[in-house]
């Protein structure tokens, strides 16, 4: 089987992770410009001041993408380039940069797939309370409108938010992302609701503008499975899926929150404040939302915690995707299993978990249109005689594309695949050590680009529309 011609083969990046030029051409400071410079917050103090200099080298990068045969480039807009303070005056230089980037993509027939928010919040808004302050929500909707007006004639795919669960959980529970707050479930669930309300307003607005494109959101997709077939493990998996999947997918696709979670939050006192108007807009947006983006790296394996509630202890080191944590309410813990394969960062490699998860989604949400907006392998790539031999990445992506193929054959509606990432970039908490790209960046040699083995491999996959996978 070949992937059909309306299936997009792409790759992705995010502004803070690639652009650099953190204080150039009128850009405002972001929460990450500040947070990454607090000692101990990031791996070896790495930050995105220069990142991989995509801001200055976007033409070279897009030319390489074209050479790779890429059909779509998913990138994010840095809100603070457009609105240095989050709201207020527009910075024309910011609009100009993204116009240039979009036009450069279109020159080669590469479809620009834009994320409006990939975690770099203008610092002024963060200081004023971030996602807990209604000002941020209003500012987001206004920023989204500005992007729709400026770019919507050429950009036909918009993602509102990237991974609400990650920036809210790491920001308000683990303290590993800005604003660096720990163990505050009340704030965490409030931020999640506020983000979904902002998403919903942006969707309704976009549809009212008749720009004839599509809009959706990208969620982490980490389907939970019990460690064995026991009743306890089933309970643990149900609970984990309710909090990590249903809570994040239901409001977008069904327009309502899952009762299982909301009832528990009422009892524990962590229920977010919500008005009837907000809930009505979330409902309305669900009927207009065009697609769901899935960022799949790994499933989670869970077991019930018995007896005494485990103390939740989260640090930067253990909050970056590896198993071993109890859930915030002490109901289950994630487990590393002996019979599974893991990356160097202890992320499980499971194409089968991907297929099973996609079927779970189909059962709950029906024939919704899906894009895989992130999937890839974080690794330290071997260099042999100056060639970057990233064979494990090829294997990882091949297995996951095979999984997508199988899921499509079984009736799951997947319309595109974006590898993470197009080029090596800054990992938020792992610096430049954890590589994901098809293109290598030599930080010691003026950020020179080099094609990896996977670059050539992905080109041949796209050329043959995946026929030989
Ligand atoms: C996703 C993010 O959660 O995971 C990306 O959307 C991120 O921005 C990617 O880079 C990989 O995470 P990490 O921690 O391995 O760099």
XYZ file of C-alpha atoms and ligand atoms in Angstrom:
485
model
C 0.000 0.000 0.000
C 1.087 3.543 -0.773
C 0.022 6.550 1.266
C -2.593 8.477 -0.697
C -1.757 11.766 -2.388
C -3.760 13.810 0.095
C -1.624 12.432 2.942
C 1.038 14.980 3.935
C 4.581 13.871 4.640
C 6.120 16.536 6.820
C 8.481 17.406 9.613
C 8.253 19.905 12.444
C 10.001 22.439 14.643
C 9.090 25.138 17.170
C 10.165 28.777 17.314
C 12.095 28.766 20.597
C 13.853 25.539 19.715
C 15.215 26.680 16.346
C 15.034 30.404 15.719
C 17.495 32.101 18.057
C 17.610 35.892 17.430
C 15.960 36.173 20.812
C 16.185 39.970 21.001
C 16.329 40.940 17.349
C 14.062 43.033 15.145
C 11.781 44.164 17.944
C 10.982 40.755 19.446
C 9.844 40.922 23.081
C 11.171 38.717 25.874
C 9.396 35.433 26.489
C 8.949 33.283 29.586
C 11.589 30.897 28.197
C 14.105 33.685 27.546
C 13.977 34.270 31.276
C 13.369 30.753 32.656
C 16.195 29.075 30.734
C 18.666 31.453 32.367
C 17.732 30.528 35.928
C 20.617 28.332 37.164
C 19.770 24.628 37.263
C 16.628 24.836 35.156
C 18.002 23.467 31.886
C 20.667 20.934 30.921
C 24.064 22.643 31.328
C 22.306 26.014 31.248
C 21.460 25.753 27.547
C 19.041 28.306 26.123
C 17.502 29.417 22.854
C 19.372 32.712 22.408
C 20.899 31.384 19.188
C 19.293 27.924 19.047
C 20.156 26.693 15.535
C 19.967 30.167 14.026
C 16.944 29.331 11.876
C 15.897 32.992 12.021
C 18.876 33.903 9.856
C 19.179 30.642 7.929
C 15.573 29.846 7.127
C 16.214 30.045 3.371
C 18.983 27.475 3.542
C 16.828 25.291 5.818
C 13.752 25.454 3.606
C 15.919 24.647 0.565
C 17.140 21.530 2.389
C 13.543 20.597 3.240
C 12.679 20.925 -0.443
C 15.620 18.722 -1.357
C 14.309 16.156 1.108
C 10.983 16.232 -0.741
C 9.112 17.485 2.315
C 5.465 18.200 1.549
C 4.723 20.197 4.671
C 6.689 22.088 7.312
C 5.108 22.447 10.738
C 6.597 25.401 12.614
C 5.421 27.713 15.348
C 5.150 31.460 15.493
C 6.843 33.259 18.333
C 4.006 35.364 19.741
C 6.511 37.910 21.126
C 7.835 38.642 17.625
C 4.346 39.744 16.581
C 3.322 41.345 19.890
C 6.457 42.097 21.961
C 4.298 42.506 25.074
C 1.716 39.884 24.217
C -0.924 42.500 23.483
C -0.792 46.133 22.419
C 1.301 47.247 19.457
C 2.080 44.928 16.547
C 5.742 44.601 15.537
C 5.785 44.745 11.691
C 9.203 43.059 11.564
C 7.686 39.980 13.192
C 4.951 39.776 10.578
C 7.589 40.253 7.897
C 9.727 37.363 9.131
C 6.853 34.870 9.071
C 5.622 36.186 5.718
C 9.092 35.503 4.340
C 9.221 32.037 5.862
C 5.758 31.146 4.553
C 6.591 32.459 1.072
C 9.866 30.567 1.061
C 7.959 27.336 1.802
C 5.381 28.051 -0.874
C 8.110 28.770 -3.416
C 8.960 25.043 -3.221
C 5.384 23.847 -2.845
C 5.873 23.054 0.860
C 2.620 23.426 2.791
C 3.106 25.641 5.863
C 1.414 24.088 8.924
C 1.449 26.680 11.683
C 1.340 26.258 15.456
C 0.302 29.479 17.161
C 1.525 28.536 20.633
C 4.448 26.234 21.242
C 5.166 27.383 24.803
C 7.029 30.686 24.374
C 4.683 33.103 26.116
C 5.482 36.838 26.000
C 7.107 37.600 29.351
C 4.789 40.528 30.116
C 1.855 38.141 30.114
C 3.687 35.519 32.184
C 4.535 38.157 34.775
C 0.897 39.192 34.906
C -0.206 35.647 35.815
C 0.207 33.721 32.564
C -2.532 31.262 31.722
C -4.307 32.012 34.987
C -5.015 35.607 33.971
C -7.929 36.275 31.571
C -5.734 38.951 29.980
C -3.587 36.177 28.466
C -6.672 34.540 26.966
C -7.858 37.795 25.387
C -4.357 38.521 24.170
C -4.104 35.042 22.618
C -7.355 35.452 20.717
C -6.228 38.842 19.445
C -2.815 37.419 18.456
C -4.535 34.500 16.693
C -6.775 36.942 14.804
C -3.723 38.936 13.733
C -2.070 35.743 12.416
C -5.232 34.651 10.594
C -5.458 38.087 8.942
C -1.760 38.320 8.087
C -1.087 34.740 6.972
C -4.481 33.113 6.431
C -4.513 33.832 2.693
C -1.582 31.407 2.252
C -1.671 29.271 5.373
C -4.518 26.762 5.395
C -3.584 24.722 8.463
C -3.493 26.220 11.933
C -2.787 24.487 15.246
C -3.827 26.626 18.206
C -1.818 25.018 21.030
C 0.930 22.457 21.320
C 0.553 19.933 24.147
C -1.590 21.637 26.774
C -0.863 18.797 29.185
C 2.890 19.368 29.021
C 3.155 23.105 29.497
C 0.438 23.092 32.176
C 1.657 20.013 34.071
C 5.324 20.963 33.892
C 4.489 24.613 34.586
C 2.112 24.186 37.553
C 2.838 20.717 38.940
C 6.452 19.751 38.233
C 7.904 23.263 38.218
C 10.106 22.159 35.334
C 8.758 24.685 32.806
C 7.720 28.287 33.382
C 6.191 29.592 35.565
C 8.022 26.957 37.637
C 5.220 26.287 40.121
C 5.200 22.940 41.937
C 2.334 20.784 43.146
C -0.557 23.133 42.588
C -3.414 21.057 41.117
C -5.906 23.894 41.493
C -3.817 26.153 39.263
C -2.976 23.286 36.918
C -6.595 22.371 36.141
C -7.527 26.054 35.897
C -4.770 26.699 33.357
C -5.912 23.686 31.321
C -9.485 24.971 31.196
C -8.330 28.485 30.324
C -6.238 27.190 27.443
C -9.197 25.203 26.102
C -11.422 28.254 26.365
C -8.823 30.290 24.433
C -8.568 27.484 21.844
C -12.350 27.430 21.469
C -12.576 31.185 20.941
C -9.817 31.043 18.315
C -11.612 28.227 16.460
C -14.947 30.066 16.430
C -13.220 33.239 15.281
C -11.263 31.482 12.530
C -14.385 29.867 11.137
C -16.229 33.208 11.155
C -13.484 34.680 8.947
C -14.215 32.309 6.030
C -10.585 31.678 5.218
C -11.381 28.172 4.015
C -8.600 26.429 5.849
C -8.491 24.040 8.764
C -7.886 24.556 12.432
C -7.236 22.151 15.293
C -4.942 21.507 18.232
C -1.995 19.186 18.957
C -2.197 16.947 22.003
C 0.265 14.602 23.544
C -0.946 11.134 22.817
C 0.346 8.697 25.430
C -2.249 5.952 25.669
C -2.041 4.125 28.987
C -1.973 0.343 29.280
C -2.013 -1.758 32.436
C 1.169 -3.675 33.226
C -0.813 -6.926 33.178
C -4.299 -8.188 32.643
C -5.481 -7.890 36.244
C -8.541 -5.922 37.247
C -6.330 -3.508 39.187
C -4.244 -2.791 36.102
C -7.385 -2.142 34.063
C -8.507 0.318 36.717
C -5.140 2.042 36.665
C -5.219 2.291 32.864
C -8.762 3.680 32.856
C -7.802 6.294 35.427
C -4.630 7.260 33.573
C -6.452 7.557 30.242
C -9.176 9.643 31.846
C -6.645 12.187 33.135
C -4.170 12.187 30.242
C -6.405 11.521 27.226
C -10.121 12.052 27.912
C -9.528 15.292 29.807
C -7.555 16.674 26.849
C -9.469 15.233 23.911
C -13.106 15.382 25.088
C -13.372 19.188 25.347
C -11.897 19.577 21.848
C -13.785 16.778 20.107
C -16.973 16.367 22.164
C -17.184 19.877 23.589
C -17.438 18.697 27.180
C -15.227 17.559 30.017
C -15.216 13.909 31.141
C -17.520 13.461 34.147
C -15.181 10.873 35.716
C -12.464 13.502 36.106
C -14.666 16.493 36.849
C -16.569 14.683 39.610
C -13.301 13.748 41.290
C -12.048 17.329 40.984
C -15.262 18.608 42.613
C -14.629 16.315 45.566
C -10.964 17.198 45.915
C -11.540 20.941 45.534
C -9.387 21.156 42.379
C -12.258 21.806 39.976
C -11.545 24.822 37.755
C -13.788 27.897 37.746
C -15.871 27.777 34.578
C -18.791 29.909 33.423
C -21.758 28.655 31.409
C -20.688 30.954 28.550
C -17.210 29.465 28.456
C -18.620 25.949 28.369
C -21.035 26.939 25.593
C -18.175 28.254 23.451
C -16.160 25.091 24.078
C -19.214 23.130 22.906
C -19.633 25.287 19.812
C -15.935 25.039 18.912
C -16.034 21.234 19.042
C -18.509 21.238 16.165
C -16.191 23.491 14.125
C -12.802 21.993 14.996
C -11.324 20.355 11.886
C -8.685 17.972 13.160
C -6.770 16.593 16.097
C -2.977 16.637 16.009
C -1.293 13.775 17.842
C 2.203 13.967 19.264
C 3.042 10.339 19.865
C 6.368 9.236 21.259
C 5.426 6.454 23.652
C 2.568 4.845 25.549
C 2.526 4.669 29.335
C 2.490 1.458 31.353
C 0.672 1.831 34.627
C -0.044 -0.053 37.818
C -2.335 0.700 40.724
C -0.724 1.998 43.884
C -1.929 -0.014 46.838
C -1.889 0.937 50.465
C -0.502 4.270 51.499
C -0.599 7.139 49.005
C 2.807 7.713 47.477
C 4.373 11.108 48.001
C 4.669 12.835 44.660
C 8.204 13.973 44.153
C 8.888 15.557 40.835
C 12.140 17.043 39.692
C 13.489 18.264 36.385
C 15.289 14.979 35.857
C 12.244 12.774 36.308
C 9.695 15.021 34.665
C 10.943 14.631 31.126
C 9.024 11.630 29.948
C 10.674 8.650 31.630
C 8.481 6.274 33.653
C 8.639 6.086 37.422
C 6.241 8.734 38.714
C 3.104 8.293 40.766
C 0.016 10.148 39.487
C -0.718 13.474 41.210
C -3.551 11.868 43.167
C -1.529 8.802 44.129
C -3.834 6.354 42.316
C -1.318 4.769 39.924
C 2.328 4.896 38.960
C 4.064 4.585 35.606
C 6.435 1.658 35.268
C 9.452 0.710 33.196
C 8.952 -2.878 32.043
C 11.618 -5.494 31.427
C 10.102 -6.794 28.216
C 9.857 -3.401 26.477
C 12.346 -1.447 24.379
C 13.512 1.983 25.578
C 15.513 4.921 24.227
C 18.586 6.306 25.982
C 16.213 8.656 27.799
C 13.996 5.764 28.889
C 11.137 6.599 26.556
C 9.467 3.370 25.463
C 9.590 2.459 21.761
C 6.222 0.959 20.913
C 4.693 1.105 17.448
C 2.136 -1.443 18.666
C 1.110 0.945 21.471
C 0.558 3.530 18.723
C -1.779 1.242 16.763
C -3.670 0.171 19.875
C -3.938 3.781 21.001
C -5.238 4.938 17.626
C -7.935 2.280 17.831
C -8.841 3.477 21.330
C -9.290 6.977 19.930
C -11.461 5.699 17.106
C -13.681 3.940 19.601
C -14.183 7.053 21.685
C -14.234 9.783 19.019
C -15.226 8.063 15.785
C -13.862 9.069 12.395
C -12.153 12.311 13.456
C -9.449 13.604 11.118
C -5.985 13.077 12.590
C -2.532 14.379 11.791
C 0.480 12.907 13.524
C 2.041 16.269 14.340
C 5.069 14.838 16.165
C 6.806 11.473 16.295
C 10.500 10.738 16.377
C 13.533 9.490 18.224
C 15.683 11.527 20.596
C 19.205 10.126 20.395
C 22.897 10.943 20.436
C 23.657 10.223 16.807
C 26.826 8.304 15.947
C 29.241 10.015 13.571
C 31.290 7.591 11.492
C 33.932 9.066 9.181
C 32.064 12.362 9.311
C 28.765 10.781 8.237
C 25.847 11.003 10.687
C 24.651 7.436 10.841
C 21.311 7.765 12.607
C 20.138 4.244 11.837
C 18.071 3.921 15.066
C 16.055 6.999 13.978
C 15.353 5.447 10.573
C 14.216 2.268 12.292
C 12.027 4.188 14.759
C 10.311 6.276 12.091
C 9.940 3.303 9.766
C 8.192 1.263 12.447
C 5.871 4.121 13.332
C 5.009 4.847 9.703
C 4.210 1.158 9.316
C 1.918 1.526 12.319
C 0.189 4.511 10.692
C -0.201 2.490 7.515
C -1.797 -0.360 9.410
C -4.104 1.968 11.332
C -5.255 3.589 8.075
C -5.917 0.142 6.606
C -8.083 -0.551 9.646
C -10.133 2.598 9.089
C -8.372 5.222 11.238
C -8.514 8.601 9.496
C -4.867 9.790 9.515
C -4.100 12.489 6.947
C -0.485 13.342 7.590
C 2.713 12.559 9.449
C 5.186 15.111 10.780
C 8.444 13.735 12.036
C 9.936 15.483 15.040
C 12.098 17.166 14.067
C 13.120 18.497 10.700
C 16.509 19.686 12.000
C 18.445 19.124 15.233
C 17.177 21.654 17.724
C 17.161 22.712 21.347
C 15.456 20.195 23.599
C 13.759 22.283 26.309
C 15.390 20.432 29.172
C 18.036 18.296 27.449
C 19.966 20.933 25.547
C 21.495 20.022 22.184
C 22.590 16.600 23.329
C 19.280 14.921 22.512
C 18.993 15.018 18.730
C 15.850 14.467 16.691
C 16.510 15.914 13.219
C 17.082 14.749 9.657
C 19.563 17.606 9.409
C 22.576 17.862 11.715
C 23.785 21.211 13.035
C 27.455 21.655 13.858
C 27.480 24.011 16.843
C 31.260 24.153 16.816
C 31.461 25.117 13.187
C 29.245 28.143 12.620
C 26.017 26.117 12.788
C 26.840 24.367 9.528
C 24.085 22.039 8.308
C 24.750 18.471 7.275
C 22.365 15.853 5.879
C 22.062 12.741 8.006
C 21.501 9.220 6.717
C 17.829 9.625 7.687
C 17.553 12.651 5.377
C 18.154 10.489 2.319
C 16.002 7.701 3.694
C 13.001 10.002 4.369
C 13.315 11.451 0.883
C 12.989 7.986 -0.634
C 10.005 7.210 1.609
C 8.233 10.369 0.435
C 9.150 9.726 -3.195
C 7.647 6.243 -3.108
C 4.746 7.354 -0.855
C 5.816 4.772 1.677
C 5.226 1.827 -0.635
C 8.305 -0.093 0.507
C 7.968 0.425 4.241
C 7.288 17.414 22.592
C 7.418 18.876 22.292
O 6.701 17.296 23.828
O 8.444 16.671 22.732
C 8.705 19.262 21.593
O 6.314 19.352 21.574
C 9.861 18.515 22.222
O 8.840 20.658 21.634
C 9.628 17.033 22.044
O 11.121 18.878 21.731
C 10.753 16.170 22.563
O 10.984 16.409 23.904
P 12.423 16.298 24.527
O 12.235 16.504 25.975
O 12.916 14.955 24.203
O 13.219 17.368 23.861
